[in-house]
C-alpha cells in the first residue's frame, strides 16, 4: 500500500503547478480529487450533484466549488468544499499537489487539488448539494470498459475531445456517467500516475505530458480571451 502511494506521490509532485496559474483574471474554483488505496489499487472518490441544484443537477463531479474570501488558496477552497459536501475533514486529507487547471462552461478557472484519503472514509453527503458518493478504480480512466469521445472545436477553432465514461458499479447495481471537465481531470490524473498510453486518444503529447498539458490550457485560455475581446 505504501509503495503504491509513494510511487503516486513522486509522479504527482513532478506535475505540481503550485500557484503558477493563480493570478489569471478569472473567477476561481477548485475541486478535490480524493485518492484512496482499496484492494491494492488506487481509487478515486466522486460525487453526484443533487437534483435540487440549478446548475448541472444529477451530474457526476468531484467535491468542490467557487473560492470564497476566507480561502487562502485553491487548496483551502477544495478542502472547505469537500467538508461541506461530503463531511471530509481537512485534516484527514494528505494534500499532494495542484494540477494544471481547466476552464468550465461558466468560464471559471477550476484548479484540481489531489490528495490521499483513508479507504475507511465514510461520506456523509449534504443532501442540498450531493445525492450520492461512489469510488472508481483510477485505472478505469486509462483502460475503460465503456467509453465514447465527443469531438468539438472550441471558439478559436482548436479541435478538442470530450471524454465520456460509463462506469458500472456492480456492488450497488448502478451506472454512472462521467464526462466533461470531471472526466478530463480524471484522465489526466491517471496519465500522470500510471505513465502509460490509454486505450483511447487524448489531446496530449504523452512523451511531454507536462509541457503539452500546460500548452493546451494556455491555448484554451487565449481562445477565451479572444472570445471576450470579440464580444466587446
mmCIF file of C-alpha atoms in Angstrom:
data_model
loop_
_atom_site.group_PDB
_atom_site.id
_atom_site.type_symbol
_atom_site.label_atom_id
_atom_site.label_comp_id
_atom_site.label_asym_id
_atom_site.label_seq_id
_atom_site.Cartn_x
_atom_site.Cartn_y
_atom_site.Cartn_z
ATOM 1 C CA UNK A 1 0.000 0.000 0.000
ATOM 2 C CA UNK A 2 2.727 2.491 0.964
ATOM 3 C CA UNK A 3 4.865 1.759 -2.104
ATOM 4 C CA UNK A 4 1.797 2.326 -4.301
ATOM 5 C CA UNK A 5 1.176 5.657 -2.564
ATOM 6 C CA UNK A 6 4.880 6.568 -2.653
ATOM 7 C CA UNK A 7 5.105 6.000 -6.410
ATOM 8 C CA UNK A 8 1.959 8.075 -6.954
ATOM 9 C CA UNK A 9 3.260 10.875 -4.708
ATOM 10 C CA UNK A 10 6.553 11.069 -6.617
ATOM 11 C CA UNK A 11 4.810 11.222 -10.002
ATOM 12 C CA UNK A 12 2.263 13.802 -8.834
ATOM 13 C CA UNK A 13 4.864 16.111 -7.321
ATOM 14 C CA UNK A 14 6.593 16.317 -10.712
ATOM 15 C CA UNK A 15 3.357 17.768 -12.089
ATOM 16 C CA UNK A 16 2.608 20.190 -9.235
ATOM 17 C CA UNK A 17 1.880 23.641 -10.742
ATOM 18 C CA UNK A 18 1.634 25.354 -7.340
ATOM 19 C CA UNK A 19 0.237 28.865 -7.803
ATOM 20 C CA UNK A 20 1.568 29.243 -11.370
ATOM 21 C CA UNK A 21 -1.885 29.979 -12.820
ATOM 22 C CA UNK A 22 -3.436 31.570 -9.715
ATOM 23 C CA UNK A 23 -3.106 35.160 -10.929
ATOM 24 C CA UNK A 24 -5.137 34.739 -14.108
ATOM 25 C CA UNK A 25 -8.079 37.182 -14.038
ATOM 26 C CA UNK A 26 -10.874 34.612 -13.945
ATOM 27 C CA UNK A 27 -13.340 33.657 -11.206
ATOM 28 C CA UNK A 28 -11.628 30.918 -9.181
ATOM 29 C CA UNK A 29 -12.950 27.495 -8.247
ATOM 30 C CA UNK A 30 -11.314 24.295 -7.007
ATOM 31 C CA UNK A 31 -12.114 20.603 -6.894
ATOM 32 C CA UNK A 32 -10.601 17.907 -4.703
ATOM 33 C CA UNK A 33 -9.502 14.700 -6.435
ATOM 34 C CA UNK A 34 -9.574 12.295 -3.446
ATOM 35 C CA UNK A 35 -7.407 9.212 -3.984
ATOM 36 C CA UNK A 36 -7.532 6.117 -1.809
ATOM 37 C CA UNK A 37 -6.000 2.653 -1.861
ATOM 38 C CA UNK A 38 -8.570 -0.122 -1.879
ATOM 39 C CA UNK A 39 -7.857 -3.831 -2.526
ATOM 40 C CA UNK A 40 -4.309 -2.959 -3.611
ATOM 41 C CA UNK A 41 -5.412 -0.433 -6.246
ATOM 42 C CA UNK A 42 -5.796 3.321 -6.425
ATOM 43 C CA UNK A 43 -9.397 4.522 -6.448
ATOM 44 C CA UNK A 44 -10.932 7.945 -6.961
ATOM 45 C CA UNK A 45 -13.905 9.273 -4.991
ATOM 46 C CA UNK A 46 -16.632 11.100 -6.955
ATOM 47 C CA UNK A 47 -19.995 12.635 -6.128
ATOM 48 C CA UNK A 48 -23.357 13.007 -7.854
ATOM 49 C CA UNK A 49 -24.822 16.505 -7.747
ATOM 50 C CA UNK A 50 -28.196 16.907 -6.062
ATOM 51 C CA UNK A 51 -31.221 17.111 -8.372
ATOM 52 C CA UNK A 52 -32.217 20.288 -6.481
ATOM 53 C CA UNK A 53 -29.250 22.263 -7.811
ATOM 54 C CA UNK A 54 -29.866 24.788 -10.574
ATOM 55 C CA UNK A 55 -26.642 24.032 -12.413
ATOM 56 C CA UNK A 56 -25.850 20.537 -13.737
ATOM 57 C CA UNK A 57 -28.268 18.623 -11.445
ATOM 58 C CA UNK A 58 -27.595 14.881 -11.247
ATOM 59 C CA UNK A 59 -24.177 15.116 -12.904
ATOM 60 C CA UNK A 60 -21.051 13.374 -11.613
ATOM 61 C CA UNK A 61 -18.330 15.673 -10.297
ATOM 62 C CA UNK A 62 -15.583 15.992 -7.714
ATOM 63 C CA UNK A 63 -16.208 17.736 -4.395
ATOM 64 C CA UNK A 64 -15.558 21.419 -5.000
ATOM 65 C CA UNK A 65 -16.856 24.873 -5.769
ATOM 66 C CA UNK A 66 -16.035 28.555 -6.017
ATOM 67 C CA UNK A 67 -13.385 30.305 -3.984
ATOM 68 C CA UNK A 68 -14.551 32.397 -1.023
ATOM 69 C CA UNK A 69 -12.873 35.332 0.717
ATOM 70 C CA UNK A 70 -11.884 33.135 3.697
ATOM 71 C CA UNK A 71 -9.854 30.751 1.478
ATOM 72 C CA UNK A 72 -6.080 31.315 1.453
ATOM 73 C CA UNK A 73 -5.632 29.489 -1.850
ATOM 74 C CA UNK A 74 -7.049 26.817 -4.157
ATOM 75 C CA UNK A 75 -6.187 24.071 -1.681
ATOM 76 C CA UNK A 76 -8.220 25.783 1.052
ATOM 77 C CA UNK A 77 -11.190 26.071 -1.333
ATOM 78 C CA UNK A 78 -11.094 22.387 -2.279
ATOM 79 C CA UNK A 79 -10.813 21.219 1.353
ATOM 80 C CA UNK A 80 -13.569 23.538 2.580
ATOM 81 C CA UNK A 81 -15.935 22.420 -0.167
ATOM 82 C CA UNK A 82 -15.187 18.718 0.443
ATOM 83 C CA UNK A 83 -16.019 19.178 4.122
ATOM 84 C CA UNK A 84 -19.281 20.983 3.278
ATOM 85 C CA UNK A 85 -20.360 18.486 0.604
ATOM 86 C CA UNK A 86 -19.338 15.055 1.919
ATOM 87 C CA UNK A 87 -18.159 15.627 5.513
ATOM 88 C CA UNK A 88 -14.471 15.060 4.733
ATOM 89 C CA UNK A 89 -12.411 16.742 7.469
ATOM 90 C CA UNK A 90 -9.483 18.771 6.046
ATOM 91 C CA UNK A 91 -7.010 17.165 8.458
ATOM 92 C CA UNK A 92 -7.952 13.753 7.030
ATOM 93 C CA UNK A 93 -6.608 14.726 3.587
ATOM 94 C CA UNK A 94 -2.930 14.409 2.687
ATOM 95 C CA UNK A 95 -2.688 17.094 0.000
ATOM 96 C CA UNK A 96 -0.119 16.195 -2.661
ATOM 97 C CA UNK A 97 -0.336 18.790 -5.418
ATOM 98 C CA UNK A 98 -2.280 21.124 -7.681
ATOM 99 C CA UNK A 99 -2.501 20.077 -11.333
ATOM 100 C CA UNK A 100 -2.968 22.188 -14.478
ATOM 101 C CA UNK A 101 -6.358 23.928 -14.178
ATOM 102 C CA UNK A 102 -9.310 23.774 -16.529
ATOM 103 C CA UNK A 103 -11.963 26.280 -17.553
ATOM 104 C CA UNK A 104 -15.586 25.265 -17.022
ATOM 105 C CA UNK A 105 -18.608 26.270 -19.081
ATOM 106 C CA UNK A 106 -19.187 29.281 -16.794
ATOM 107 C CA UNK A 107 -15.591 30.417 -17.571
ATOM 108 C CA UNK A 108 -14.395 29.732 -14.021
ATOM 109 C CA UNK A 109 -10.751 28.792 -13.572
ATOM 110 C CA UNK A 110 -11.018 25.347 -11.926
ATOM 111 C CA UNK A 111 -7.931 24.025 -10.127
ATOM 112 C CA UNK A 112 -7.745 20.276 -9.382
ATOM 113 C CA UNK A 113 -6.192 19.575 -5.965
ATOM 114 C CA UNK A 114 -5.019 15.978 -5.469
ATOM 115 C CA UNK A 115 -4.961 14.382 -2.023
ATOM 116 C CA UNK A 116 -4.924 10.966 -0.379
ATOM 117 C CA UNK A 117 -7.720 9.947 1.990
ATOM 118 C CA UNK A 118 -8.186 6.767 4.022
ATOM 119 C CA UNK A 119 -10.156 3.943 2.404
ATOM 120 C CA UNK A 120 -12.201 3.788 5.637
ATOM 121 C CA UNK A 121 -13.667 7.254 4.988
ATOM 122 C CA UNK A 122 -17.471 7.195 5.300
ATOM 123 C CA UNK A 123 -19.030 10.069 3.387
ATOM 124 C CA UNK A 124 -21.931 11.993 4.912
ATOM 125 C CA UNK A 125 -23.353 13.764 1.853
ATOM 126 C CA UNK A 126 -25.015 17.142 2.312
ATOM 127 C CA UNK A 127 -28.380 16.409 0.605
ATOM 128 C CA UNK A 128 -28.699 20.015 -0.616
ATOM 129 C CA UNK A 129 -25.599 19.529 -2.761
ATOM 130 C CA UNK A 130 -24.832 15.817 -3.138
ATOM 131 C CA UNK A 131 -27.177 12.913 -3.837
ATOM 132 C CA UNK A 132 -24.577 10.109 -3.951
ATOM 133 C CA UNK A 133 -20.886 9.305 -3.432
ATOM 134 C CA UNK A 134 -19.017 6.449 -5.142
ATOM 135 C CA UNK A 135 -15.494 5.292 -5.972
ATOM 136 C CA UNK A 136 -13.952 4.211 -9.286
ATOM 137 C CA UNK A 137 -10.621 2.416 -9.834
ATOM 138 C CA UNK A 138 -8.271 5.074 -11.219
ATOM 139 C CA UNK A 139 -7.151 2.611 -13.898
ATOM 140 C CA UNK A 140 -10.645 2.858 -15.436
ATOM 141 C CA UNK A 141 -9.652 6.283 -16.771
ATOM 142 C CA UNK A 142 -6.931 4.786 -18.969
ATOM 143 C CA UNK A 143 -8.485 1.342 -19.616
ATOM 144 C CA UNK A 144 -12.257 1.834 -19.613
ATOM 145 C CA UNK A 145 -14.809 -0.832 -20.475
ATOM 146 C CA UNK A 146 -17.379 1.665 -21.741
ATOM 147 C CA UNK A 147 -16.042 4.833 -23.362
ATOM 148 C CA UNK A 148 -17.088 7.317 -26.020
ATOM 149 C CA UNK A 149 -15.454 10.522 -27.234
ATOM 150 C CA UNK A 150 -17.233 13.612 -28.458
ATOM 151 C CA UNK A 151 -15.229 15.828 -30.814
ATOM 152 C CA UNK A 152 -15.824 19.548 -30.953
ATOM 153 C CA UNK A 153 -13.996 22.768 -31.856
ATOM 154 C CA UNK A 154 -13.549 25.496 -29.301
ATOM 155 C CA UNK A 155 -14.098 29.152 -30.180
ATOM 156 C CA UNK A 156 -10.684 29.614 -31.787
ATOM 157 C CA UNK A 157 -11.049 26.543 -33.965
ATOM 158 C CA UNK A 158 -8.862 24.188 -31.933
ATOM 159 C CA UNK A 159 -10.168 20.640 -32.248
ATOM 160 C CA UNK A 160 -10.873 19.187 -28.843
ATOM 161 C CA UNK A 161 -12.087 15.912 -27.436
ATOM 162 C CA UNK A 162 -14.575 15.407 -24.625
ATOM 163 C CA UNK A 163 -14.217 12.097 -22.791
ATOM 164 C CA UNK A 164 -17.322 10.239 -21.644
ATOM 165 C CA UNK A 165 -17.112 7.143 -19.425
ATOM 166 C CA UNK A 166 -19.923 4.891 -18.314
ATOM 167 C CA UNK A 167 -18.935 3.110 -15.099
ATOM 168 C CA UNK A 168 -20.943 0.159 -13.791
ATOM 169 C CA UNK A 169 -20.763 -0.205 -10.020
ATOM 170 C CA UNK A 170 -21.641 -3.888 -9.755
ATOM 171 C CA UNK A 171 -21.706 -3.927 -5.943
ATOM 172 C CA UNK A 172 -24.510 -1.376 -5.925
ATOM 173 C CA UNK A 173 -26.025 -2.303 -9.274
ATOM 174 C CA UNK A 174 -25.756 1.286 -10.510
ATOM 175 C CA UNK A 175 -24.216 3.019 -13.524
ATOM 176 C CA UNK A 176 -22.573 6.435 -13.532
ATOM 177 C CA UNK A 177 -21.804 8.698 -16.494
ATOM 178 C CA UNK A 178 -18.556 10.615 -16.030
ATOM 179 C CA UNK A 179 -17.836 13.259 -18.651
ATOM 180 C CA UNK A 180 -16.803 16.875 -19.294
ATOM 181 C CA UNK A 181 -14.260 18.577 -17.046
ATOM 182 C CA UNK A 182 -14.594 15.844 -14.396
ATOM 183 C CA UNK A 183 -13.549 13.171 -16.915
ATOM 184 C CA UNK A 184 -10.809 15.479 -18.229
ATOM 185 C CA UNK A 185 -9.261 15.782 -14.745
ATOM 186 C CA UNK A 186 -9.650 12.044 -14.009
ATOM 187 C CA UNK A 187 -7.930 11.092 -17.287
ATOM 188 C CA UNK A 188 -5.058 13.499 -16.700
ATOM 189 C CA UNK A 189 -4.595 12.216 -13.131
ATOM 190 C CA UNK A 190 -4.466 8.612 -14.401
ATOM 191 C CA UNK A 191 -1.987 9.534 -17.165
ATOM 192 C CA UNK A 192 0.275 11.262 -14.630
ATOM 193 C CA UNK A 193 0.247 8.409 -12.117
ATOM 194 C CA UNK A 194 0.400 5.410 -14.455
ATOM 195 C CA UNK A 195 2.564 6.953 -17.173
ATOM 196 C CA UNK A 196 1.122 4.647 -19.815
ATOM 197 C CA UNK A 197 -0.768 5.080 -23.066
ATOM 198 C CA UNK A 198 -4.550 4.866 -22.638
ATOM 199 C CA UNK A 199 -6.771 2.678 -24.820
ATOM 200 C CA UNK A 200 -8.295 5.821 -26.403
ATOM 201 C CA UNK A 201 -6.971 9.019 -27.997
ATOM 202 C CA UNK A 202 -6.023 12.009 -25.847
ATOM 203 C CA UNK A 203 -5.102 15.603 -26.709
ATOM 204 C CA UNK A 204 -1.626 15.375 -25.173
ATOM 205 C CA UNK A 205 1.885 14.567 -26.319
ATOM 206 C CA UNK A 206 2.390 11.634 -23.945
ATOM 207 C CA UNK A 207 6.178 11.987 -24.250
ATOM 208 C CA UNK A 208 5.948 15.578 -22.988
ATOM 209 C CA UNK A 209 2.913 15.441 -20.745
ATOM 210 C CA UNK A 210 3.863 18.407 -18.541
ATOM 211 C CA UNK A 211 4.519 20.905 -21.331
ATOM 212 C CA UNK A 212 1.694 19.695 -23.581
ATOM 213 C CA UNK A 213 -0.899 19.895 -20.780
ATOM 214 C CA UNK A 214 0.216 23.443 -19.940
ATOM 215 C CA UNK A 215 0.209 24.445 -23.631
ATOM 216 C CA UNK A 216 -3.296 23.008 -24.094
ATOM 217 C CA UNK A 217 -4.517 25.042 -21.145
ATOM 218 C CA UNK A 218 -2.821 28.256 -22.330
ATOM 219 C CA UNK A 219 -4.359 27.809 -25.812
ATOM 220 C CA UNK A 220 -7.767 27.394 -24.187
ATOM 221 C CA UNK A 221 -7.231 30.488 -22.051
ATOM 222 C CA UNK A 222 -6.045 32.509 -25.073
ATOM 223 C CA UNK A 223 -9.137 31.474 -27.035
ATOM 224 C CA UNK A 224 -11.353 32.570 -24.132
ATOM 225 C CA UNK A 225 -9.614 35.983 -24.070
ATOM 226 C CA UNK A 226 -10.093 36.332 -27.852
ATOM 227 C CA UNK A 227 -13.770 35.492 -27.495
ATOM 228 C CA UNK A 228 -14.208 38.078 -24.728
ATOM 229 C CA UNK A 229 -12.477 40.728 -26.901
ATOM 230 C CA UNK A 230 -14.660 39.990 -29.915
ATOM 231 C CA UNK A 231 -17.778 40.313 -27.732
ATOM 232 C CA UNK A 232 -16.837 43.819 -26.581
#
